[in-house]
Coordinates of C-alpha atoms in Angstrom, one line a residue:
Chain A
M245 CA 17.0 -16.0 46.1
A246 CA 16.4 -14.8 42.6
V247 CA 19.0 -15.0 39.9
K248 CA 19.5 -12.3 37.3
Q249 CA 18.9 -13.6 33.9
I250 CA 19.8 -11.7 30.8
S251 CA 17.3 -11.8 27.9
V252 CA 18.5 -10.6 24.5
F253 CA 16.5 -9.9 21.3
M254 CA 18.0 -11.9 18.4
E255 CA 17.0 -11.1 14.8
N256 CA 16.5 -14.2 12.9
R257 CA 19.5 -14.2 10.4
P258 CA 22.8 -16.1 10.2
G259 CA 25.4 -14.8 12.6
T260 CA 23.4 -13.1 15.3
L261 CA 24.2 -15.7 18.0
A262 CA 27.8 -15.7 16.9
E263 CA 28.0 -11.9 17.3
F264 CA 26.5 -12.2 20.8
V265 CA 28.9 -14.9 21.9
E266 CA 31.9 -13.1 20.5
L267 CA 30.9 -10.0 22.4
L268 CA 30.8 -11.8 25.7
R269 CA 34.1 -13.5 25.0
G270 CA 35.7 -10.2 24.2
H271 CA 34.7 -8.9 27.7
G272 CA 35.5 -12.1 29.6
I273 CA 31.9 -12.8 30.5
D274 CA 31.2 -16.5 31.1
M275 CA 27.8 -18.2 30.5
R276 CA 26.4 -20.9 32.9
A277 CA 23.1 -21.5 31.3
L278 CA 21.6 -20.7 27.9
S279 CA 18.3 -21.1 26.2
L280 CA 17.0 -19.7 22.9
A281 CA 13.3 -19.4 22.1
E282 CA 12.3 -18.7 18.5
A283 CA 9.4 -17.0 16.7
A284 CA 9.2 -16.5 12.9
D285 CA 11.4 -13.5 12.5
F286 CA 13.2 -13.3 15.8
G287 CA 14.3 -15.1 18.9
V288 CA 14.8 -14.4 22.5
L289 CA 18.0 -15.6 24.1
R290 CA 18.0 -16.2 27.8
T291 CA 21.3 -16.7 29.6
I292 CA 22.7 -16.7 33.1
V293 CA 26.2 -15.1 33.1
S294 CA 29.0 -14.5 35.6
D295 CA 28.4 -10.7 35.7
P296 CA 24.9 -9.7 34.6
D297 CA 25.3 -6.0 35.2
K298 CA 28.4 -5.8 33.1
A299 CA 26.9 -8.0 30.5
Q300 CA 23.9 -5.7 30.1
R301 CA 26.1 -2.7 29.8
V302 CA 28.3 -4.3 27.2
L303 CA 25.2 -5.4 25.2
A304 CA 23.7 -2.0 25.3
E305 CA 26.9 -0.4 24.0
A306 CA 27.0 -2.9 21.2
G307 CA 23.4 -2.1 20.2
F308 CA 21.7 -5.2 21.5
I309 CA 18.3 -5.0 23.1
S310 CA 18.3 -6.8 26.4
A311 CA 16.6 -7.0 29.7
V312 CA 17.5 -8.3 33.1
T313 CA 14.8 -10.6 34.6
P314 CA 14.8 -12.2 38.0
V315 CA 14.4 -16.0 37.7
L316 CA 14.7 -18.9 40.2
A317 CA 17.4 -21.5 39.7
V318 CA 16.0 -24.6 41.4
A319 CA 18.1 -27.7 42.3
V320 CA 16.7 -31.0 41.0
S321 CA 18.2 -34.2 42.4
D322 CA 19.0 -36.9 39.9
E323 CA 16.3 -39.4 40.7
P324 CA 12.9 -40.2 39.1
G325 CA 10.1 -38.0 40.4
A326 CA 12.3 -35.2 41.7
L327 CA 11.1 -32.7 39.2
Y328 CA 7.6 -33.8 39.6
H329 CA 7.7 -33.1 43.3
I330 CA 8.8 -29.6 42.6
L331 CA 6.2 -29.0 39.9
E332 CA 3.4 -30.5 42.0
T333 CA 4.3 -28.1 44.8
L334 CA 3.9 -25.2 42.4
K335 CA 0.7 -26.6 40.9
N336 CA -0.9 -27.0 44.3
A337 CA -0.1 -23.4 45.0
G338 CA -1.6 -22.3 41.7
I339 CA 1.7 -20.9 40.4
N340 CA 2.2 -20.7 36.7
L341 CA 5.5 -21.1 35.0
E342 CA 6.1 -18.7 32.1
Y343 CA 9.0 -20.6 30.8
S344 CA 11.7 -22.9 32.1
Y345 CA 15.0 -24.4 31.0
A346 CA 17.6 -26.6 32.6
F347 CA 21.3 -26.7 33.1
T348 CA 23.7 -29.0 34.8
T349 CA 26.6 -28.4 37.1
R350 CA 30.1 -29.9 37.3
K351 CA 29.7 -30.6 41.1
N352 CA 27.7 -33.7 42.1
Q353 CA 26.4 -34.1 38.6
G354 CA 23.6 -31.8 39.8
A355 CA 20.9 -30.4 37.6
Y356 CA 19.1 -27.0 37.9
M357 CA 15.9 -25.8 36.4
V358 CA 15.4 -22.1 35.8
F359 CA 11.8 -21.0 36.5
R360 CA 10.4 -17.8 35.3
V361 CA 7.2 -16.8 37.2
A362 CA 5.3 -13.6 37.2
D363 CA 7.1 -10.8 39.1
D364 CA 4.4 -10.5 41.7
C365 CA 4.6 -14.1 42.8
L366 CA 8.4 -14.5 42.7
Q367 CA 8.7 -14.0 46.4
K368 CA 5.9 -16.3 47.2
T369 CA 7.3 -19.0 45.0
A370 CA 10.8 -18.8 46.5
E371 CA 9.2 -19.1 50.0
L372 CA 7.1 -22.0 49.0
L373 CA 10.1 -23.9 47.5
E374 CA 12.1 -23.3 50.7
E375 CA 9.3 -24.5 52.9
N376 CA 9.1 -27.7 51.0
G377 CA 12.9 -28.3 51.2
I378 CA 13.6 -27.5 47.6
G379 CA 17.0 -25.9 47.2
M380 CA 17.7 -22.8 45.1
I381 CA 20.9 -21.2 44.2
A382 CA 21.8 -17.6 44.5
Q383 CA 23.5 -15.4 41.9
E384 CA 26.8 -15.3 43.7
E385 CA 26.9 -19.0 44.2
I386 CA 26.1 -20.0 40.7
Y387 CA 29.7 -20.0 39.5
S388 CA 31.0 -22.1 42.3
L389 CA 28.8 -25.0 41.2
Chain B
M267 CA -16.9 -5.3 -37.6
G268 CA -18.6 -2.5 -35.9
K269 CA -17.7 1.2 -35.9
K270 CA -14.0 2.0 -35.3
Y271 CA -14.9 5.0 -33.2
Y272 CA -17.6 5.8 -30.8
Q273 CA -17.7 9.5 -31.6
E274 CA -15.6 10.0 -34.7
D275 CA -16.3 13.7 -35.1
I276 CA -14.8 14.3 -31.6
E277 CA -12.1 11.6 -31.5
C278 CA -10.7 12.5 -34.9
A279 CA -11.3 16.2 -34.8
P280 CA -8.7 18.5 -36.3
R281 CA -6.3 20.1 -33.9
E282 CA -7.7 23.6 -34.5
E283 CA -11.1 22.4 -33.4
I284 CA -9.7 20.7 -30.3
S285 CA -7.9 23.9 -29.4
K286 CA -11.1 25.9 -29.8
W287 CA -13.0 23.5 -27.6
Q288 CA -10.3 23.7 -25.0
S289 CA -10.1 27.5 -25.0
E290 CA -13.9 27.7 -24.6
G291 CA -14.0 25.0 -22.0
L292 CA -11.2 26.5 -20.0
V293 CA -12.9 29.9 -19.8
R294 CA -16.1 28.1 -18.8
S295 CA -14.5 25.9 -16.2
V296 CA -12.5 28.8 -14.6
R297 CA -15.7 30.9 -14.3
N298 CA -17.6 28.0 -12.9
A299 CA -14.9 27.3 -10.3
Y300 CA -14.4 31.0 -9.4
E301 CA -18.1 31.9 -9.1
N302 CA -19.3 28.8 -7.3
S303 CA -16.5 27.6 -5.0
E304 CA -15.1 29.9 -2.3
Y305 CA -12.1 27.7 -2.1
Y306 CA -11.2 28.0 -5.8
R307 CA -11.9 31.8 -5.6
G308 CA -9.5 32.1 -2.7
K309 CA -6.8 30.2 -4.5
M310 CA -7.2 32.3 -7.6
E311 CA -7.3 35.6 -5.7
E312 CA -4.2 34.5 -3.8
R313 CA -2.5 34.2 -7.1
G314 CA -4.0 37.4 -8.4
V315 CA -5.9 35.8 -11.2
K316 CA -9.5 36.7 -12.2
P317 CA -11.6 34.7 -14.7
S318 CA -11.3 37.6 -17.1
D319 CA -7.5 37.0 -17.3
V320 CA -8.1 33.6 -18.9
K321 CA -9.2 34.1 -22.5
G322 CA -8.0 30.8 -23.9
V323 CA -5.8 27.8 -23.4
E324 CA -2.7 29.9 -23.8
D325 CA -3.5 31.5 -20.4
I326 CA -3.6 28.3 -18.5
H327 CA -0.2 28.9 -16.9
K328 CA -1.6 31.9 -15.1
L329 CA -3.8 29.6 -13.0
P330 CA -2.8 28.0 -9.7
F331 CA -2.5 24.3 -9.3
V332 CA -4.9 22.1 -7.3
S333 CA -3.4 19.2 -5.4
K334 CA -4.7 16.3 -3.4
E335 CA -4.0 18.3 -0.3
D336 CA -6.4 21.0 -1.5
L337 CA -9.0 18.3 -2.1
R338 CA -8.5 17.1 1.5
E339 CA -8.6 20.6 2.9
A340 CA -11.7 21.5 1.0
Y341 CA -13.4 18.2 1.9
P342 CA -16.3 17.6 1.5
Y343 CA -18.0 20.6 -0.1
G344 CA -15.3 23.2 -0.6
L345 CA -14.8 22.5 -4.3
L346 CA -18.4 21.7 -5.1
C347 CA -19.7 24.1 -7.7
R348 CA -23.4 23.0 -8.0
P349 CA -26.0 22.7 -5.3
L350 CA -26.4 19.1 -4.0
S351 CA -29.9 19.0 -5.5
E352 CA -28.3 19.1 -8.9
C353 CA -25.8 16.3 -8.1
V354 CA -26.8 12.8 -8.8
R355 CA -23.9 10.8 -7.6
I356 CA -20.8 10.7 -5.4
Q357 CA -17.8 8.5 -6.0
S358 CA -14.7 8.3 -3.9
T359 CA -11.0 7.3 -4.1
S360 CA -9.9 4.1 -2.5
G361 CA -7.8 6.4 -0.4
T362 CA -7.1 5.6 3.2
T363 CA -8.0 7.5 6.4
G364 CA -7.4 11.2 6.0
R365 CA -6.7 10.9 2.3
R366 CA -10.1 10.1 1.0
V367 CA -11.3 12.3 -1.8
I368 CA -15.0 12.4 -2.8
A369 CA -16.1 13.7 -6.2
F370 CA -19.6 14.9 -7.1
Y371 CA -21.4 14.4 -10.5
T372 CA -24.4 16.0 -12.1
Q373 CA -26.2 13.9 -14.7
H374 CA -24.3 15.9 -17.4
D375 CA -21.0 14.9 -15.7
I376 CA -22.0 11.3 -15.6
D377 CA -23.0 11.3 -19.2
A378 CA -19.7 12.8 -20.3
W379 CA -17.8 10.3 -18.2
E380 CA -19.7 7.4 -19.6
E381 CA -19.1 8.6 -23.1
C382 CA -15.4 8.5 -22.5
C383 CA -15.7 4.9 -21.2
A384 CA -17.8 4.0 -24.3
R385 CA -15.0 5.4 -26.5
A386 CA -12.5 3.2 -24.6
I387 CA -14.6 0.1 -25.2
V388 CA -15.0 0.9 -28.9
A389 CA -11.3 1.6 -29.2
A390 CA -10.7 -1.9 -27.8
G391 CA -12.9 -3.3 -30.5
G392 CA -16.2 -3.3 -28.7
T393 CA -19.6 -3.0 -30.4
R394 CA -23.2 -3.2 -29.3
D395 CA -23.0 -6.9 -30.1
D396 CA -20.3 -7.5 -27.5
V397 CA -20.7 -9.0 -24.0
V398 CA -18.8 -6.8 -21.5
Q399 CA -18.0 -8.3 -18.2
V400 CA -17.2 -5.5 -15.7
S401 CA -15.1 -7.1 -13.0
Y402 CA -13.9 -3.9 -11.4
G403 CA -15.1 -3.2 -7.9
Y404 CA -18.4 -1.3 -7.7
G405 CA -19.5 1.0 -4.9
L406 CA -17.7 4.2 -4.3
F407 CA -14.8 3.1 -6.5
T408 CA -15.1 4.6 -10.0
G409 CA -13.9 1.5 -11.9
G410 CA -17.1 -0.5 -11.9
A411 CA -19.5 2.4 -12.3
G412 CA -17.5 4.0 -15.1
L413 CA -17.1 1.0 -17.4
N414 CA -20.6 -0.2 -16.6
G415 CA -21.9 3.1 -17.7
G416 CA -19.7 3.1 -20.8
S417 CA -20.9 -0.3 -21.8
H418 CA -24.6 0.7 -21.3
K419 CA -24.0 3.8 -23.5
L420 CA -22.6 1.7 -26.2
G421 CA -25.4 -0.7 -26.0
S422 CA -23.4 -3.8 -25.2
L423 CA -24.7 -6.5 -23.0
T424 CA -23.2 -5.6 -19.6
L425 CA -22.4 -8.0 -16.8
P426 CA -22.0 -6.0 -13.6
M427 CA -19.9 -8.7 -12.0
S428 CA -17.8 -6.6 -9.6
S429 CA -14.5 -8.1 -8.4
G430 CA -13.8 -11.5 -6.7
S431 CA -15.5 -14.9 -6.9
T432 CA -13.1 -16.1 -9.6
E433 CA -14.9 -19.3 -10.3
R434 CA -18.2 -17.5 -10.9
Q435 CA -16.4 -14.9 -13.1
I436 CA -15.2 -17.7 -15.3
Q437 CA -18.5 -19.5 -15.2
F438 CA -20.2 -16.4 -16.5
M439 CA -17.6 -15.9 -19.2
Q440 CA -18.3 -19.4 -20.4
D441 CA -22.1 -19.4 -20.1
L442 CA -22.7 -15.9 -21.6
G443 CA -19.8 -15.8 -24.0
T444 CA -18.2 -12.7 -22.6
T445 CA -16.0 -11.0 -25.2
I446 CA -14.6 -8.0 -23.3
L447 CA -13.3 -8.1 -19.8
C448 CA -12.8 -5.0 -17.7
C449 CA -10.9 -5.2 -14.4
T450 CA -7.6 -4.3 -12.8
P451 CA -4.6 -5.8 -14.6
S452 CA -3.6 -7.8 -11.5
Y453 CA -7.0 -9.4 -11.4
A454 CA -6.8 -10.1 -15.2
A455 CA -3.5 -11.8 -14.6
Y456 CA -5.0 -13.9 -11.8
L457 CA -8.0 -14.8 -14.0
G458 CA -5.6 -15.6 -16.8
E459 CA -3.6 -17.9 -14.5
T460 CA -6.7 -19.7 -13.3
V461 CA -8.0 -20.1 -16.9
S462 CA -4.7 -21.4 -18.1
E463 CA -4.1 -23.8 -15.1
K464 CA -7.5 -25.3 -15.5
G465 CA -7.1 -25.6 -19.3
L466 CA -10.2 -23.5 -19.9
K467 CA -8.7 -21.1 -22.6
G468 CA -10.7 -23.0 -25.3
T469 CA -14.0 -22.6 -23.4
I470 CA -14.0 -18.8 -23.3
K471 CA -14.6 -16.3 -26.1
L472 CA -12.8 -13.2 -24.7
K473 CA -11.2 -11.1 -27.4
A474 CA -10.2 -8.0 -25.5
G475 CA -9.7 -6.6 -22.0
I476 CA -9.6 -3.1 -20.6
F477 CA -7.4 -2.9 -17.6
G478 CA -6.6 0.1 -15.5
A479 CA -6.5 1.5 -11.9
E480 CA -3.0 0.1 -11.4
A481 CA 0.4 0.4 -12.9
W482 CA 1.3 -2.6 -15.1
S483 CA 4.2 -3.4 -17.2
E484 CA 4.5 -4.6 -20.8
E485 CA 5.6 -8.0 -19.5
M486 CA 2.4 -8.2 -17.6
R487 CA 0.4 -7.2 -20.7
R488 CA 2.0 -10.0 -22.7
D489 CA 1.3 -12.5 -19.9
I490 CA -2.3 -11.6 -19.7
E491 CA -2.7 -11.6 -23.5
E492 CA -1.2 -15.0 -23.8
K493 CA -3.1 -16.6 -20.9
L494 CA -6.5 -15.2 -21.9
G495 CA -6.0 -15.2 -25.6
I496 CA -6.9 -11.5 -25.9
K497 CA -5.6 -8.1 -26.7
A498 CA -5.1 -6.1 -23.5
Y499 CA -5.8 -2.4 -23.5
D500 CA -4.7 0.1 -20.9
I501 CA -7.1 2.7 -19.5
Y502 CA -6.3 5.7 -17.3
G503 CA -8.4 7.8 -15.0
L504 CA -8.8 9.1 -11.5
T505 CA -11.7 9.9 -9.3
E506 CA -10.7 13.6 -9.0
L507 CA -11.3 13.9 -12.8
E508 CA -14.2 11.5 -13.2
G509 CA -12.8 8.0 -13.1
P510 CA -11.6 5.6 -15.9
G511 CA -11.7 6.9 -19.4
V512 CA -9.7 10.1 -19.0
G513 CA -7.3 8.3 -21.4
Y514 CA -7.6 5.0 -23.2
E515 CA -5.6 2.9 -25.6
C516 CA -6.5 2.3 -29.2
E517 CA -5.5 -0.8 -31.3
E518 CA -2.0 0.6 -31.6
Q519 CA -1.4 0.0 -27.9
R520 CA 1.1 2.8 -27.9
G521 CA 0.0 5.3 -25.3
M522 CA -3.5 6.3 -24.2
H523 CA -5.5 9.0 -26.1
I524 CA -6.6 11.6 -23.6
C525 CA -10.2 12.8 -24.1
E526 CA -9.2 16.3 -25.1
D527 CA -12.7 17.5 -25.6
Q528 CA -13.1 16.9 -21.8
F529 CA -9.6 17.7 -20.4
I530 CA -6.5 19.7 -21.0
A531 CA -3.4 17.7 -20.2
E532 CA -0.1 19.4 -19.3
I533 CA 3.3 18.1 -18.3
I534 CA 5.0 20.2 -15.7
D535 CA 8.3 20.1 -13.9
P536 CA 7.2 18.8 -10.5
N537 CA 9.7 21.0 -8.7
T538 CA 9.2 24.3 -10.5
G539 CA 5.7 24.0 -11.8
E540 CA 6.9 25.1 -15.3
T541 CA 5.1 23.7 -18.3
M542 CA 7.3 21.3 -20.2
P543 CA 7.3 20.5 -24.0
D544 CA 6.0 17.4 -25.7
G545 CA 8.2 14.4 -25.2
E546 CA 9.7 15.5 -21.9
K547 CA 9.1 13.6 -18.7
G548 CA 7.3 15.4 -16.0
E549 CA 4.1 15.5 -13.8
L550 CA 0.8 15.1 -15.5
V551 CA -1.7 17.9 -14.8
F552 CA -5.3 18.0 -15.9
T553 CA -7.9 20.7 -16.3
S554 CA -11.5 19.7 -16.8
L555 CA -13.5 21.5 -19.5
N556 CA -17.0 20.5 -19.1
K557 CA -17.5 19.3 -15.5
E558 CA -20.3 21.0 -13.7
A559 CA -20.3 19.8 -10.2
F560 CA -16.6 19.2 -9.5
P561 CA -14.4 21.1 -12.0
M562 CA -10.7 20.5 -11.7
I563 CA -8.4 23.3 -12.6
R564 CA -4.8 22.3 -13.1
Y565 CA -5.0 19.2 -10.9
R566 CA -1.6 17.7 -10.2
T567 CA -1.9 14.0 -10.5
R568 CA 1.6 13.2 -9.2
D569 CA 1.9 10.7 -12.0
I570 CA 5.2 11.1 -13.9
C571 CA 4.5 10.8 -17.6
V572 CA 5.2 11.9 -21.2
L573 CA 2.8 13.3 -23.8
S574 CA 2.9 12.8 -27.5
H575 CA 1.0 14.7 -30.2
E576 CA 2.5 12.5 -32.9
K577 CA -0.1 11.3 -35.4
C578 CA -1.6 8.0 -34.5
S579 CA -2.4 5.5 -37.2
C580 CA -5.7 4.7 -35.6
G581 CA -6.9 8.1 -36.9
R582 CA -7.6 9.6 -33.5
T583 CA -6.2 13.1 -33.1
H584 CA -6.2 13.4 -29.3
V585 CA -2.9 13.6 -27.5
R586 CA -1.5 10.4 -26.1
M587 CA 0.0 9.8 -22.7
A588 CA 2.6 7.1 -22.1
K589 CA 2.0 4.7 -19.2
P590 CA 2.9 6.6 -16.0
M591 CA 6.5 6.1 -15.2
G592 CA 6.3 6.7 -11.4
R593 CA 5.1 9.2 -9.0
S594 CA 6.4 12.6 -7.9
D595 CA 5.3 12.0 -4.4
D596 CA 6.0 9.0 -2.2
M597 CA 2.6 7.4 -2.6
L598 CA 2.5 3.7 -3.2
I599 CA -0.5 2.0 -4.6
I600 CA -0.8 -1.4 -2.9
K601 CA -3.7 -3.6 -3.7
G602 CA -5.3 -0.6 -5.2
V603 CA -5.1 1.3 -2.0
N604 CA -3.1 4.5 -1.7
V605 CA -0.4 4.1 0.9
F606 CA 1.9 6.9 2.1
P607 CA 5.1 5.8 4.0
S608 CA 4.4 8.7 6.3
Q609 CA 1.2 7.0 7.4
I610 CA 3.0 3.9 8.3
E611 CA 5.5 6.0 10.2
T612 CA 2.7 7.5 12.3
V613 CA 1.3 4.1 13.2
L614 CA 4.7 2.8 14.2
I615 CA 5.4 5.8 16.4
N616 CA 1.9 5.7 18.0
N617 CA 2.6 2.0 18.8
G618 CA 5.9 2.6 20.5
Y619 CA 8.2 1.6 17.7
S620 CA 11.0 3.7 16.2
P621 CA 10.5 5.5 12.9
N622 CA 13.3 3.5 11.4
Y623 CA 11.5 1.1 9.1
Q624 CA 11.6 -0.3 5.7
L625 CA 8.7 -1.2 3.4
V626 CA 9.1 -4.0 1.0
V627 CA 6.4 -4.2 -1.7
D628 CA 6.2 -7.1 -4.0
R629 CA 3.8 -8.9 -6.2
V630 CA 3.3 -12.6 -5.5
N631 CA 0.9 -14.5 -7.7
N632 CA -0.3 -11.2 -9.1
A633 CA -1.3 -9.9 -5.7
D634 CA 0.6 -7.1 -4.0
T635 CA 2.3 -7.8 -0.7
L636 CA 3.5 -5.4 1.9
D637 CA 6.2 -6.3 4.4
I638 CA 7.4 -3.9 7.0
N639 CA 10.8 -4.3 8.7
V640 CA 10.6 -2.6 12.1
E641 CA 13.4 -2.1 14.5
M642 CA 13.0 -3.6 18.0
N643 CA 13.6 -1.2 20.8
Q644 CA 14.1 -1.4 24.6
E645 CA 10.5 -0.5 25.4
M646 CA 8.9 -3.0 23.2
F647 CA 11.2 -5.9 24.3
S648 CA 10.2 -8.5 26.8
D649 CA 11.8 -11.7 27.9
T650 CA 8.8 -13.7 26.8
L651 CA 8.0 -14.4 23.2
S652 CA 4.3 -14.2 23.8
E653 CA 4.4 -10.6 25.0
I654 CA 6.5 -9.6 22.0
S655 CA 4.2 -11.4 19.7
A656 CA 1.2 -9.8 21.2
R657 CA 2.7 -6.4 20.7
E658 CA 3.6 -7.4 17.1
R659 CA 0.0 -8.5 16.5
A660 CA -1.3 -5.2 17.9
L661 CA 0.9 -3.4 15.5
V662 CA -0.3 -5.4 12.5
G663 CA -3.9 -4.7 13.7
A664 CA -3.2 -1.0 14.0
L665 CA -1.7 -0.9 10.5
K666 CA -4.7 -2.8 9.1
G667 CA -7.1 -0.4 10.7
F668 CA -5.2 2.6 9.5
L669 CA -4.2 1.6 6.0
G670 CA -7.0 -0.8 5.2
I671 CA -4.6 -3.5 4.0
Y672 CA -2.7 -6.3 5.7
A673 CA 1.0 -5.9 6.2
R674 CA 3.4 -8.5 7.5
V675 CA 5.6 -7.1 10.2
H676 CA 9.2 -8.3 10.8
L677 CA 11.0 -7.3 13.9
V678 CA 14.7 -6.7 13.3
S679 CA 17.7 -5.6 15.3
P680 CA 18.0 -2.0 16.3
K681 CA 20.2 0.0 13.9
S682 CA 20.0 -2.8 11.3
I683 CA 18.0 -0.7 8.8
E684 CA 20.3 1.3 6.7
R685 CA 20.6 5.0 7.6
S686 CA 21.3 7.3 4.7
E687 CA 22.6 10.8 4.8
G688 CA 20.1 12.1 2.4
K689 CA 16.6 11.0 2.0
A690 CA 16.0 7.7 3.7
K691 CA 15.4 4.7 1.4
R692 CA 12.2 3.7 3.0
V693 CA 10.6 1.8 0.2
I694 CA 11.8 -1.2 -1.8
D695 CA 9.3 -1.8 -4.5
K696 CA 10.1 -5.1 -6.3
R697 CA 7.1 -5.0 -8.5
K698 CA 8.9 -3.5 -11.5
L699 CA 5.8 -1.7 -12.7
Y700 CA 7.3 1.3 -14.2

């Protein structure tokens, strides 16, 4: 159920994000979700793209440092308490989120949360969410949303 | 007014007399080194020179050079020429791991060194009625010990303050009426800034300062003189030779008189080792004439400098050296610590980073800063900031442990540091010291 997320090292100077986006555009790679975390001198961009393998290849050729990380894209229904229900499930199972970000879809006005958990509890987390009726989206489906 | 010179017969001796001392001293020093240090003997034999080949100063070019590498290789006792029982002190360079140099002194060596420092204090207008505040670091570093000893010799009231505690430094200046301050130029500038910011210039009685152990510019001299209301004198020295006092400025403030009764100064072409004439820029090389425990024969300082035998209106006849204009090796002096880019390279590689880096050295508020741009690579990357930051902190810690100073690390994109076809431009020194 995991989705491949691309993480990219971004030096903190004007134009780095533009260079990255330009590169994806040039290779016809589409982004569905994007988050940028910043430290003093650099940032880490995280994105979910239409073709992660191609994206990583293109990035490497252009001299970017990147990594592919498995994350979970979890469906959150548009009602109060929906996210809490999911997080409570994780909390009760003692699962820690390393980071998270959200994206919305065109279909059904739906929202998704991307959850990054430690690699060794990825499988357990996916199973737990499924048992509790919490929907996740697979890589191949993400672009049909 | 006190005396103008501490040892007039020496400081103003005619050239013929100085040459005679130097010839005698050279013969004595070479014999001392050859007979008492296996390391020196090996070096001379390698070059096919025997002490009998050196009859006077005109034969100095026959002798091999000694470098910092030799001092490291022979560490700790290889260059020692007296039994430890005759030695009374050890001092050391501020050098970092693997580059540390220790020097040994007999009582005779200490006396000669302190006399040089006393000359420097008198040349800066000092008398036995002065109050000399020594704010150089003490301990293994030669700055504090040297000027402290010089001030004692002269008979001035000596305040062995050591460095730091700025408020207390100023308090003592006020309470005891310090007239001469001895410290690094950057610390003098900091004290000057503090005194001027707090409007205390009128409360202190300083008239002169003796500042060395670091490169400093004429702009910095003017700034210090203005802020502290003093005349600022440069002093030169290095642990390998004795410490401060190898050369010192007189009231002309135009170059430092080298104590020629203690040292022979030469300028050589750093590439060929050939001796260069007066007025030409090259590497400064010193030979000690009277040192017993740790004689130095043609020690290559790596300082790029010019000598002048032109008559000085102060009356002193000893040759003058200009402020060093740079270094013939890649050593940087940051916060008084010797830093070689190659050491930083080693730390980066050991910590998993690429050897593509750039050092940016600057002076902010009169304190040196070191920033290192390091290229990120695939192995060091992670999708979480905390992991990257932890690795970054580990690198900063490793650098601190290795160099002894704090450096800010900036992670930059791969291949973003300029590659050059020739020698890489690894260092950007913005301090404008030379």
